[in-house]
Coordinates of C-alpha atoms and ligand atoms in Angstrom, one line a residue:
M1 CA 0.0 0.0 0.0
L2 CA 1.0 3.6 -0.6
N3 CA -0.2 6.0 2.1
L4 CA 0.5 9.7 1.8
V5 CA -0.2 12.7 4.1
L6 CA -0.7 15.9 2.2
F7 CA 0.0 18.8 4.6
G8 CA -0.1 22.6 4.4
P9 CA -2.0 25.7 5.5
P10 CA -5.6 26.5 4.5
G11 CA -5.5 27.3 0.8
A12 CA -2.2 25.7 0.1
G13 CA -3.6 23.5 -2.6
K14 CA -4.1 20.3 -0.8
G15 CA -7.6 19.5 -2.2
T16 CA -6.4 20.6 -5.7
Q17 CA -3.3 18.5 -5.7
S18 CA -5.1 15.5 -4.1
E19 CA -7.3 15.1 -7.2
H20 CA -4.2 14.7 -9.4
L21 CA -2.4 12.4 -7.0
I22 CA -5.5 10.2 -6.6
N23 CA -5.7 9.7 -10.4
K24 CA -2.0 9.1 -10.9
Y25 CA -1.5 6.6 -8.1
N26 CA -5.0 5.2 -7.8
L27 CA -5.4 6.2 -4.1
T28 CA -8.5 6.6 -1.9
H29 CA -9.0 10.2 -0.9
I30 CA -9.6 11.0 2.8
S31 CA -10.2 14.7 3.2
T32 CA -11.5 15.5 6.7
G33 CA -12.8 18.9 5.5
D34 CA -14.8 17.2 2.6
L35 CA -16.1 14.5 5.0
F36 CA -17.3 17.2 7.4
R37 CA -18.9 19.2 4.6
K38 CA -20.7 16.0 3.5
H39 CA -22.1 15.5 7.0
L40 CA -23.1 19.1 7.1
G41 CA -25.0 18.8 3.8
E42 CA -26.7 15.6 5.0
G43 CA -27.6 17.2 8.3
T44 CA -26.1 14.4 10.4
Q45 CA -25.5 14.8 14.2
L46 CA -21.7 14.7 13.5
G47 CA -22.1 17.5 10.9
K48 CA -24.1 19.6 13.5
N49 CA -21.4 19.0 16.1
A50 CA -18.6 20.1 13.7
Q51 CA -20.4 23.1 12.2
K52 CA -19.7 25.8 14.8
Y53 CA -16.0 25.0 14.8
M54 CA -15.7 25.0 11.0
D55 CA -17.7 28.2 10.5
E56 CA -15.3 30.1 12.7
G57 CA -12.2 28.4 11.2
N58 CA -11.4 26.6 14.4
L59 CA -10.3 22.9 14.6
V60 CA -13.0 20.3 15.2
P61 CA -12.2 18.4 18.5
D62 CA -9.8 15.5 18.0
E63 CA -12.2 12.7 19.1
I64 CA -14.8 13.7 16.5
V65 CA -12.2 13.8 13.7
I66 CA -10.4 10.6 14.7
G67 CA -13.7 8.6 15.0
M68 CA -14.8 9.8 11.5
V69 CA -11.4 8.8 9.9
E70 CA -11.5 5.4 11.7
D71 CA -15.0 4.8 10.3
K72 CA -13.9 5.7 6.7
L73 CA -10.8 3.4 6.9
Q74 CA -13.0 0.5 8.0
N75 CA -15.4 1.1 5.2
T76 CA -12.8 1.2 2.4
P77 CA -11.5 -2.3 2.1
G78 CA -9.2 -3.5 -0.7
T79 CA -7.7 -0.1 -1.6
Q80 CA -4.2 0.4 -3.0
G81 CA -3.6 3.2 -0.5
F82 CA -4.8 6.4 1.0
I83 CA -4.1 10.1 0.6
F84 CA -4.9 11.9 3.8
D85 CA -5.7 15.6 3.0
G86 CA -6.0 18.0 5.9
F87 CA -5.5 15.2 8.4
P88 CA -3.7 15.0 10.8
R89 CA -3.9 18.6 12.1
T90 CA -2.7 17.9 15.7
I91 CA -0.2 15.7 17.3
A92 CA -3.0 13.6 18.9
Q93 CA -4.4 13.0 15.4
A94 CA -1.0 12.1 14.0
E95 CA -0.5 9.5 16.8
A96 CA -4.0 8.1 16.3
L97 CA -3.3 7.8 12.6
D98 CA -0.1 5.8 13.2
K99 CA -2.1 3.5 15.5
L100 CA -4.9 3.1 12.9
M101 CA -2.4 2.3 10.2
S102 CA -0.7 -0.3 12.2
Q103 CA -4.0 -1.9 13.1
H104 CA -4.5 -2.2 9.3
N105 CA -1.0 -3.7 9.0
T106 CA 0.3 -0.7 7.1
Q107 CA 2.0 2.7 7.6
I108 CA 2.3 6.2 6.4
N109 CA 5.0 6.2 3.7
T110 CA 5.7 9.9 3.4
M111 CA 4.4 13.4 4.1
L112 CA 4.2 16.1 1.5
A113 CA 4.1 19.6 3.1
L114 CA 3.1 22.5 0.7
Q115 CA 4.6 25.8 1.5
V116 CA 2.8 29.0 0.5
P117 CA 3.3 32.6 1.8
E118 CA 0.4 34.0 3.9
E119 CA -0.5 36.8 1.4
E120 CA -1.0 34.2 -1.3
L121 CA -3.2 32.0 0.9
L122 CA -5.4 35.0 1.8
K123 CA -5.8 35.9 -1.9
R124 CA -6.7 32.3 -2.9
L125 CA -9.2 31.8 -0.2
L126 CA -10.9 35.2 -0.6
N127 CA -11.2 34.3 -4.3
R128 CA -12.6 30.9 -3.6
G129 CA -15.1 32.5 -1.2
K130 CA -16.7 34.4 -4.1
T131 CA -18.1 31.1 -5.3
S132 CA -17.6 28.3 -2.7
G133 CA -20.5 29.3 -0.4
R134 CA -18.2 28.2 2.5
A135 CA -18.8 30.3 5.6
D136 CA -15.1 30.0 6.5
D137 CA -13.9 31.5 3.2
Q138 CA -16.2 34.5 3.4
N139 CA -14.1 37.1 5.2
E140 CA -10.6 38.1 5.9
A141 CA -10.9 37.8 9.7
K142 CA -12.1 34.1 9.5
I143 CA -9.4 33.3 7.0
K144 CA -6.7 34.9 9.2
N145 CA -8.0 32.9 12.2
R146 CA -7.6 29.7 10.2
I147 CA -4.1 30.6 9.3
S148 CA -3.3 31.5 12.9
V149 CA -4.8 28.2 14.1
Y150 CA -2.7 26.4 11.6
N151 CA 0.5 28.2 12.8
K152 CA -0.2 27.5 16.5
E153 CA -1.9 24.1 16.5
T154 CA -1.0 22.3 13.2
T155 CA 2.6 23.2 12.4
P156 CA 4.0 20.9 15.2
V157 CA 2.6 18.0 13.1
A158 CA 5.4 18.6 10.5
N159 CA 8.0 18.0 13.2
Y160 CA 6.3 14.8 14.2
Y161 CA 6.9 13.4 10.7
K162 CA 10.3 15.0 10.5
N163 CA 11.3 12.9 13.5
Q164 CA 10.2 9.9 11.6
G165 CA 12.3 10.9 8.6
K166 CA 9.1 11.4 6.5
L167 CA 8.8 15.2 6.0
N168 CA 9.2 16.6 2.5
T169 CA 8.6 20.3 2.0
V170 CA 7.4 21.4 -1.4
K171 CA 7.0 24.9 -2.8
G172 CA 3.3 25.4 -3.3
V173 CA 3.5 28.5 -5.5
G174 CA 3.4 28.3 -9.3
S175 CA 1.2 26.5 -11.8
I176 CA -0.9 23.5 -10.6
E177 CA 1.0 21.3 -13.1
D178 CA 4.4 22.4 -11.9
I179 CA 3.5 21.8 -8.2
F180 CA 2.1 18.4 -9.2
E181 CA 5.4 17.5 -10.8
R182 CA 7.3 18.4 -7.7
L183 CA 5.0 16.2 -5.6
S184 CA 5.1 13.3 -8.0
A185 CA 8.9 13.3 -8.0
I186 CA 8.8 12.6 -4.3
V187 CA 6.0 10.1 -4.4
D188 CA 7.7 8.1 -7.2
K189 CA 10.5 7.2 -4.8
H190 CA 7.9 5.3 -2.7
V191 CA 6.1 3.3 -5.4
Ligands
B4P201 P1 -10.3 21.9 4.8 O1 -11.4 21.5 3.9 O2 -9.1 21.0 4.9 O3 -10.0 23.4 4.2 P2 -8.8 24.0 3.4 O4 -7.5 23.8 4.2 O5 -9.2 25.4 3.1 O6 -8.7 23.3 2.0 P3 -7.6 23.2 1.0 O7 -6.3 23.6 1.5 O8 -7.7 21.8 0.6 O9 -8.0 24.1 -0.2 P4 -7.1 24.2 -1.5 O10 -5.8 24.7 -1.0 O11 -7.0 23.1 -2.4 O12 -10.8 22.3 6.3 C1 -11.9 23.1 6.5 C2 -12.2 23.1 8.0 O13 -12.6 21.8 8.5 C3 -11.1 23.5 9.0 O14 -10.9 24.9 9.1 C4 -11.6 22.8 10.3 O15 -12.6 23.5 10.9 C5 -12.2 21.5 9.8 N1 -11.2 20.4 9.8 C6 -10.9 19.7 8.6 N2 -10.0 18.8 9.0 C7 -9.8 18.8 10.3 C8 -8.9 18.1 11.2 N3 -8.2 17.1 10.8 N4 -9.0 18.4 12.5 C9 -9.8 19.4 13.0 N5 -10.6 20.1 12.2 C10 -10.6 19.9 10.8 O16 -7.7 25.4 -2.4 C11 -7.7 26.7 -2.0 C12 -7.9 27.6 -3.2 O17 -6.6 27.8 -3.8 C13 -8.8 27.0 -4.3 O18 -9.6 28.1 -4.7 C14 -7.8 26.6 -5.4 O19 -8.4 26.7 -6.7 C15 -6.7 27.6 -5.3 N6 -5.4 27.0 -5.7 C16 -4.9 25.8 -5.5 N7 -3.7 25.6 -6.0 C17 -3.4 26.9 -6.6 C18 -2.2 27.3 -7.3 N8 -1.2 26.6 -7.6 N9 -2.2 28.6 -7.7 C19 -3.3 29.4 -7.5 N10 -4.4 29.0 -6.8 C20 -4.5 27.8 -6.4

């Protein structure tokens, strides 16, 4: 199996690059943001529990996120591998993911960390907010909160993978195709 973690601040291009990586390497996509938005759309209790955190750009509590990922892993048998997009976002989530992977007799092969300057993130998300209908893309204060939550709560996750020798930083500015080539060059070493 090939299991990748795609990491980076909000607006770094994780969702965008995931689509390309899934097609090239035949992976199953696990985006916790997308899973939450699906629950919100379906009006489930889990969606209702997550909504207030998401709308303000705060992290959803670990136990909700981890339970949802565990469920998804259990319900995806026989895949060639997973791409985790926007997960893990805390050390507790990273530890839980390692445990879940070993319960499935597999492991995370590598982590790809997209790096994009803050002004560019703000520009991209405000632009997406014009059409996405997402409450968290709608104004500068919420987007800035998401970036600040990322800086405070999520950046330590990069160090967690660095300590395992799995961190690869990748410049996330440029054309989508160029960034995809940079990511593929790293992933190819693991297939
Ligand atoms: P996510 O859905 O993960 O939101 P995101 O970080 O904004 O998405 P992404 O980073 O994938 O967007 P992309 O860059 O592709 O999370 C939303 C919320 O859910 C969180 O705030 C939190 O509340 C909750 N949540 C999710 N996971 C959680 C977890 N594990 N723990 C706790 N809470 C969690 O796209 C951004 C824009 O940039 C797009 O418009 C795109 O077209 C554009 N773009 C992409 N690449 C570009 C490029 N190269 N050049 C120019 N523009 C580009």
